[in-house]
Amino acid sequence: VECSSVAEALAAAGAGADIILLDNLAPKELHAAAAQVKAAHPGVTVEASGGIVLGTLPQFLGPHIDVVSMGCLTHSAPALDFALRV
């Protein structure tokens, strides 16, 4: 379930969500929310997403974050022009 606040995340986990995606949170807010979700629901997978790029990735890694999604890997990938002749 995609959540944009700790209240939404706790409600979703309490309702039975297996994976909580914390979207577009600043690193400090993200880690606090993830810690609260894991404390209340230890079996839930917590995913960080939204605006994360390779340069800021270390800020989003932490003990309560299980998965990180980075859209930049696909939507910002440079094009490659090549040909294959057989």
Tab-separated table of N, CA and C in Angstrom:
chain	number	residue	atom	x	y	z
A	1	VAL	N	0.849	-1.173	0.000
A	1	VAL	CA	0.000	0.000	0.000
A	1	VAL	C	0.893	1.234	0.000
A	2	GLU	N	0.647	2.157	-0.902
A	2	GLU	CA	1.414	3.403	-0.965
A	2	GLU	C	0.876	4.384	0.065
A	3	CYS	N	1.769	4.882	0.916
A	3	CYS	CA	1.377	5.790	1.997
A	3	CYS	C	2.256	7.034	1.970
A	4	SER	N	1.658	8.165	2.338
A	4	SER	CA	2.414	9.413	2.359
A	4	SER	C	2.549	9.989	3.766
A	5	SER	N	2.142	9.214	4.761
A	5	SER	CA	2.313	9.657	6.156
A	5	SER	C	2.405	8.433	7.056
A	6	VAL	N	2.916	8.641	8.259
A	6	VAL	CA	3.021	7.535	9.214
A	6	VAL	C	1.632	7.055	9.626
A	7	ALA	N	0.671	7.954	9.719
A	7	ALA	CA	-0.694	7.555	10.091
A	7	ALA	C	-1.286	6.618	9.041
A	8	GLU	N	-1.116	6.957	7.763
A	8	GLU	CA	-1.599	6.087	6.690
A	8	GLU	C	-0.888	4.741	6.731
A	9	ALA	N	0.417	4.756	6.966
A	9	ALA	CA	1.198	3.527	6.989
A	9	ALA	C	0.762	2.609	8.124
A	10	LEU	N	0.564	3.166	9.298
A	10	LEU	CA	0.122	2.355	10.439
A	10	LEU	C	-1.286	1.808	10.214
A	11	ALA	N	-2.156	2.611	9.623
A	11	ALA	CA	-3.516	2.144	9.333
A	11	ALA	C	-3.493	1.014	8.309
A	12	ALA	N	-2.672	1.160	7.266
A	12	ALA	CA	-2.587	0.124	6.232
A	12	ALA	C	-2.014	-1.166	6.801
A	13	ALA	N	-0.962	-1.056	7.596
A	13	ALA	CA	-0.363	-2.248	8.194
A	13	ALA	C	-1.340	-2.902	9.162
A	14	GLY	N	-2.067	-2.101	9.915
A	14	GLY	CA	-3.066	-2.629	10.839
A	14	GLY	C	-4.213	-3.321	10.134
A	15	ALA	N	-4.472	-2.895	8.892
A	15	ALA	CA	-5.551	-3.508	8.105
A	15	ALA	C	-5.084	-4.767	7.381
A	16	GLY	N	-3.790	-5.094	7.509
A	16	GLY	CA	-3.305	-6.333	6.936
A	16	GLY	C	-2.381	-6.216	5.739
A	17	ALA	N	-1.957	-5.004	5.383
A	17	ALA	CA	-1.035	-4.859	4.252
A	17	ALA	C	0.289	-5.551	4.566
A	18	ASP	N	0.820	-6.267	3.587
A	18	ASP	CA	2.101	-6.963	3.741
A	18	ASP	C	3.292	-6.058	3.465
A	19	ILE	N	3.081	-5.095	2.562
A	19	ILE	CA	4.148	-4.182	2.159
A	19	ILE	C	3.635	-2.752	2.258
A	20	ILE	N	4.413	-1.903	2.912
A	20	ILE	CA	4.078	-0.487	3.030
A	20	ILE	C	5.110	0.294	2.242
A	21	LEU	N	4.667	1.064	1.254
A	21	LEU	CA	5.539	1.901	0.453
A	21	LEU	C	5.418	3.324	0.990
A	22	LEU	N	6.480	3.816	1.599
A	22	LEU	CA	6.508	5.183	2.121
A	22	LEU	C	6.998	6.078	0.999
A	23	ASP	N	6.102	6.900	0.468
A	23	ASP	CA	6.364	7.643	-0.759
A	23	ASP	C	6.599	9.124	-0.502
A	24	ASN	N	7.665	9.647	-1.107
A	24	ASN	CA	7.977	11.075	-1.099
A	24	ASN	C	8.158	11.665	0.297
A	25	LEU	N	8.784	10.917	1.188
A	25	LEU	CA	9.103	11.436	2.509
A	25	LEU	C	10.572	11.844	2.549
A	26	ALA	N	10.870	12.904	3.274
A	26	ALA	CA	12.264	13.300	3.495
A	26	ALA	C	12.932	12.197	4.310
A	27	PRO	N	14.240	12.021	4.160
A	27	PRO	CA	14.916	10.923	4.854
A	27	PRO	C	14.635	10.848	6.354
A	28	LYS	N	14.694	11.966	7.054
A	28	LYS	CA	14.464	11.956	8.504
A	28	LYS	C	13.040	11.481	8.821
A	29	GLU	N	12.072	11.999	8.080
A	29	GLU	CA	10.674	11.601	8.271
A	29	GLU	C	10.467	10.132	7.880
A	30	LEU	N	11.116	9.714	6.819
A	30	LEU	CA	11.027	8.334	6.351
A	30	LEU	C	11.503	7.357	7.418
A	31	HIS	N	12.667	7.620	7.998
A	31	HIS	CA	13.226	6.698	8.987
A	31	HIS	C	12.379	6.646	10.256
A	32	ALA	N	11.829	7.786	10.660
A	32	ALA	CA	10.951	7.803	11.835
A	32	ALA	C	9.674	7.009	11.564
A	33	ALA	N	9.089	7.186	10.386
A	33	ALA	CA	7.872	6.460	10.029
A	33	ALA	C	8.138	4.964	9.922
A	34	ALA	N	9.245	4.602	9.284
A	34	ALA	CA	9.590	3.190	9.132
A	34	ALA	C	9.797	2.526	10.486
A	35	ALA	N	10.441	3.221	11.393
A	35	ALA	CA	10.669	2.674	12.735
A	35	ALA	C	9.342	2.442	13.456
A	36	GLN	N	8.409	3.365	13.309
A	36	GLN	CA	7.104	3.197	13.957
A	36	GLN	C	6.334	2.025	13.359
A	37	VAL	N	6.383	1.898	12.047
A	37	VAL	CA	5.679	0.784	11.387
A	37	VAL	C	6.281	-0.546	11.827
A	38	LYS	N	7.607	-0.649	11.824
A	38	LYS	CA	8.267	-1.895	12.210
A	38	LYS	C	8.035	-2.232	13.685
A	39	ALA	N	7.968	-1.205	14.545
A	39	ALA	CA	7.720	-1.449	15.966
A	39	ALA	C	6.319	-2.018	16.179
A	40	ALA	N	5.358	-1.495	15.440
A	40	ALA	CA	3.974	-1.941	15.603
A	40	ALA	C	3.675	-3.218	14.824
A	41	HIS	N	4.357	-3.401	13.684
A	41	HIS	CA	4.088	-4.539	12.791
A	41	HIS	C	5.414	-5.074	12.252
A	42	PRO	N	6.151	-5.850	13.040
A	42	PRO	CA	7.508	-6.277	12.646
A	42	PRO	C	7.575	-7.094	11.365
A	43	GLY	N	6.516	-7.771	10.993
A	43	GLY	CA	6.550	-8.613	9.797
A	43	GLY	C	6.270	-7.884	8.509
A	44	VAL	N	5.941	-6.618	8.570
A	44	VAL	CA	5.612	-5.837	7.379
A	44	VAL	C	6.899	-5.412	6.669
A	45	THR	N	6.907	-5.491	5.353
A	45	THR	CA	8.019	-5.007	4.546
A	45	THR	C	7.826	-3.520	4.310
A	46	VAL	N	8.872	-2.730	4.552
A	46	VAL	CA	8.807	-1.280	4.363
A	46	VAL	C	9.678	-0.899	3.171
A	47	GLU	N	9.066	-0.184	2.241
A	47	GLU	CA	9.746	0.244	1.015
A	47	GLU	C	9.806	1.767	0.967
A	48	ALA	N	10.961	2.310	0.604
A	48	ALA	CA	11.134	3.751	0.413
A	48	ALA	C	11.042	4.055	-1.074
A	49	SER	N	10.339	5.130	-1.411
A	49	SER	CA	10.155	5.472	-2.805
A	49	SER	C	9.924	6.971	-2.944
A	50	GLY	N	10.148	7.481	-4.134
A	50	GLY	CA	9.802	8.853	-4.440
A	50	GLY	C	10.969	9.814	-4.380
A	51	GLY	N	11.469	10.206	-5.527
A	51	GLY	CA	12.527	11.201	-5.597
A	51	GLY	C	13.903	10.717	-5.205
A	52	ILE	N	14.093	9.436	-5.109
A	52	ILE	CA	15.385	8.880	-4.715
A	52	ILE	C	16.235	8.678	-5.968
A	53	VAL	N	17.433	9.241	-5.953
A	53	VAL	CA	18.367	9.087	-7.065
A	53	VAL	C	19.667	8.516	-6.508
A	54	LEU	N	20.564	8.113	-7.382
A	54	LEU	CA	21.798	7.475	-6.932
A	54	LEU	C	22.581	8.341	-5.948
A	55	GLY	N	22.591	9.645	-6.158
A	55	GLY	CA	23.335	10.540	-5.288
A	55	GLY	C	22.765	10.661	-3.882
A	56	THR	N	21.451	10.470	-3.743
A	56	THR	CA	20.816	10.596	-2.424
A	56	THR	C	20.490	9.246	-1.800
A	57	LEU	N	20.750	8.171	-2.514
A	57	LEU	CA	20.403	6.835	-2.025
A	57	LEU	C	20.884	6.547	-0.605
A	58	PRO	N	22.134	6.851	-0.248
A	58	PRO	CA	22.588	6.528	1.112
A	58	PRO	C	21.734	7.151	2.223
A	59	GLN	N	21.130	8.306	1.956
A	59	GLN	CA	20.290	8.967	2.956
A	59	GLN	C	19.014	8.182	3.246
A	60	PHE	N	18.596	7.348	2.299
A	60	PHE	CA	17.340	6.614	2.427
A	60	PHE	C	17.524	5.187	2.946
A	61	LEU	N	18.751	4.747	3.086
A	61	LEU	CA	19.028	3.408	3.599
A	61	LEU	C	19.048	3.435	5.116
A	62	GLY	N	18.503	2.409	5.730
A	62	GLY	CA	18.495	2.352	7.181
A	62	GLY	C	17.997	1.017	7.683
A	63	PRO	N	18.049	0.815	8.992
A	63	PRO	CA	17.719	-0.488	9.563
A	63	PRO	C	16.244	-0.888	9.433
A	64	HIS	N	15.363	0.069	9.183
A	64	HIS	CA	13.939	-0.258	9.092
A	64	HIS	C	13.421	-0.220	7.658
A	65	ILE	N	14.326	0.024	6.702
A	65	ILE	CA	13.959	0.068	5.288
A	65	ILE	C	14.385	-1.249	4.653
A	66	ASP	N	13.413	-1.967	4.087
A	66	ASP	CA	13.696	-3.272	3.480
A	66	ASP	C	13.977	-3.173	1.982
A	67	VAL	N	13.321	-2.226	1.306
A	67	VAL	CA	13.402	-2.112	-0.145
A	67	VAL	C	13.445	-0.634	-0.508
A	68	VAL	N	14.208	-0.301	-1.549
A	68	VAL	CA	14.225	1.063	-2.075
A	68	VAL	C	13.864	1.007	-3.549
A	69	SER	N	12.904	1.837	-3.961
A	69	SER	CA	12.520	1.944	-5.368
A	69	SER	C	13.090	3.232	-5.936
A	70	MET	N	13.687	3.121	-7.119
A	70	MET	CA	14.277	4.289	-7.760
A	70	MET	C	13.827	4.337	-9.213
A	71	GLY	N	12.868	5.186	-9.500
A	71	GLY	CA	12.366	5.326	-10.859
A	71	GLY	C	13.418	5.842	-11.826
A	72	CYS	N	14.433	6.529	-11.289
A	72	CYS	CA	15.466	7.089	-12.164
A	72	CYS	C	16.202	6.002	-12.943
A	73	LEU	N	16.165	4.782	-12.450
A	73	LEU	CA	16.856	3.691	-13.151
A	73	LEU	C	16.208	3.386	-14.495
A	74	THR	N	14.918	3.705	-14.628
A	74	THR	CA	14.239	3.432	-15.891
A	74	THR	C	13.877	4.704	-16.641
A	75	HIS	N	13.240	5.677	-15.987
A	75	HIS	CA	12.777	6.850	-16.730
A	75	HIS	C	13.882	7.849	-17.039
A	76	SER	N	15.027	7.732	-16.405
A	76	SER	CA	16.134	8.654	-16.683
A	76	SER	C	17.340	7.955	-17.310
A	77	ALA	N	17.178	6.717	-17.686
A	77	ALA	CA	18.284	5.979	-18.299
A	77	ALA	C	18.585	6.555	-19.682
A	78	PRO	N	19.862	6.714	-20.007
A	78	PRO	CA	20.200	7.246	-21.326
A	78	PRO	C	19.889	6.216	-22.416
A	79	ALA	N	19.564	6.730	-23.585
A	79	ALA	CA	19.270	5.861	-24.727
A	79	ALA	C	20.570	5.332	-25.322
A	80	LEU	N	20.491	4.170	-25.910
A	80	LEU	CA	21.640	3.573	-26.580
A	80	LEU	C	21.202	3.193	-27.987
A	81	ASP	N	21.916	3.692	-28.954
A	81	ASP	CA	21.601	3.406	-30.359
A	81	ASP	C	22.607	2.384	-30.864
A	82	PHE	N	22.120	1.224	-31.277
A	82	PHE	CA	23.027	0.204	-31.799
A	82	PHE	C	22.323	-0.612	-32.870
A	83	ALA	N	23.115	-1.334	-33.646
A	83	ALA	CA	22.589	-2.183	-34.705
A	83	ALA	C	23.260	-3.552	-34.604
A	84	LEU	N	22.552	-4.554	-35.063
A	84	LEU	CA	23.083	-5.917	-35.078
A	84	LEU	C	22.870	-6.470	-36.486
A	85	ARG	N	23.950	-6.835	-37.121
A	85	ARG	CA	23.854	-7.390	-38.466
A	85	ARG	C	24.238	-8.856	-38.413
A	86	VAL	N	23.411	-9.679	-38.984
A	86	VAL	CA	23.662	-11.117	-38.999
A	86	VAL	C	23.894	-11.567	-40.425
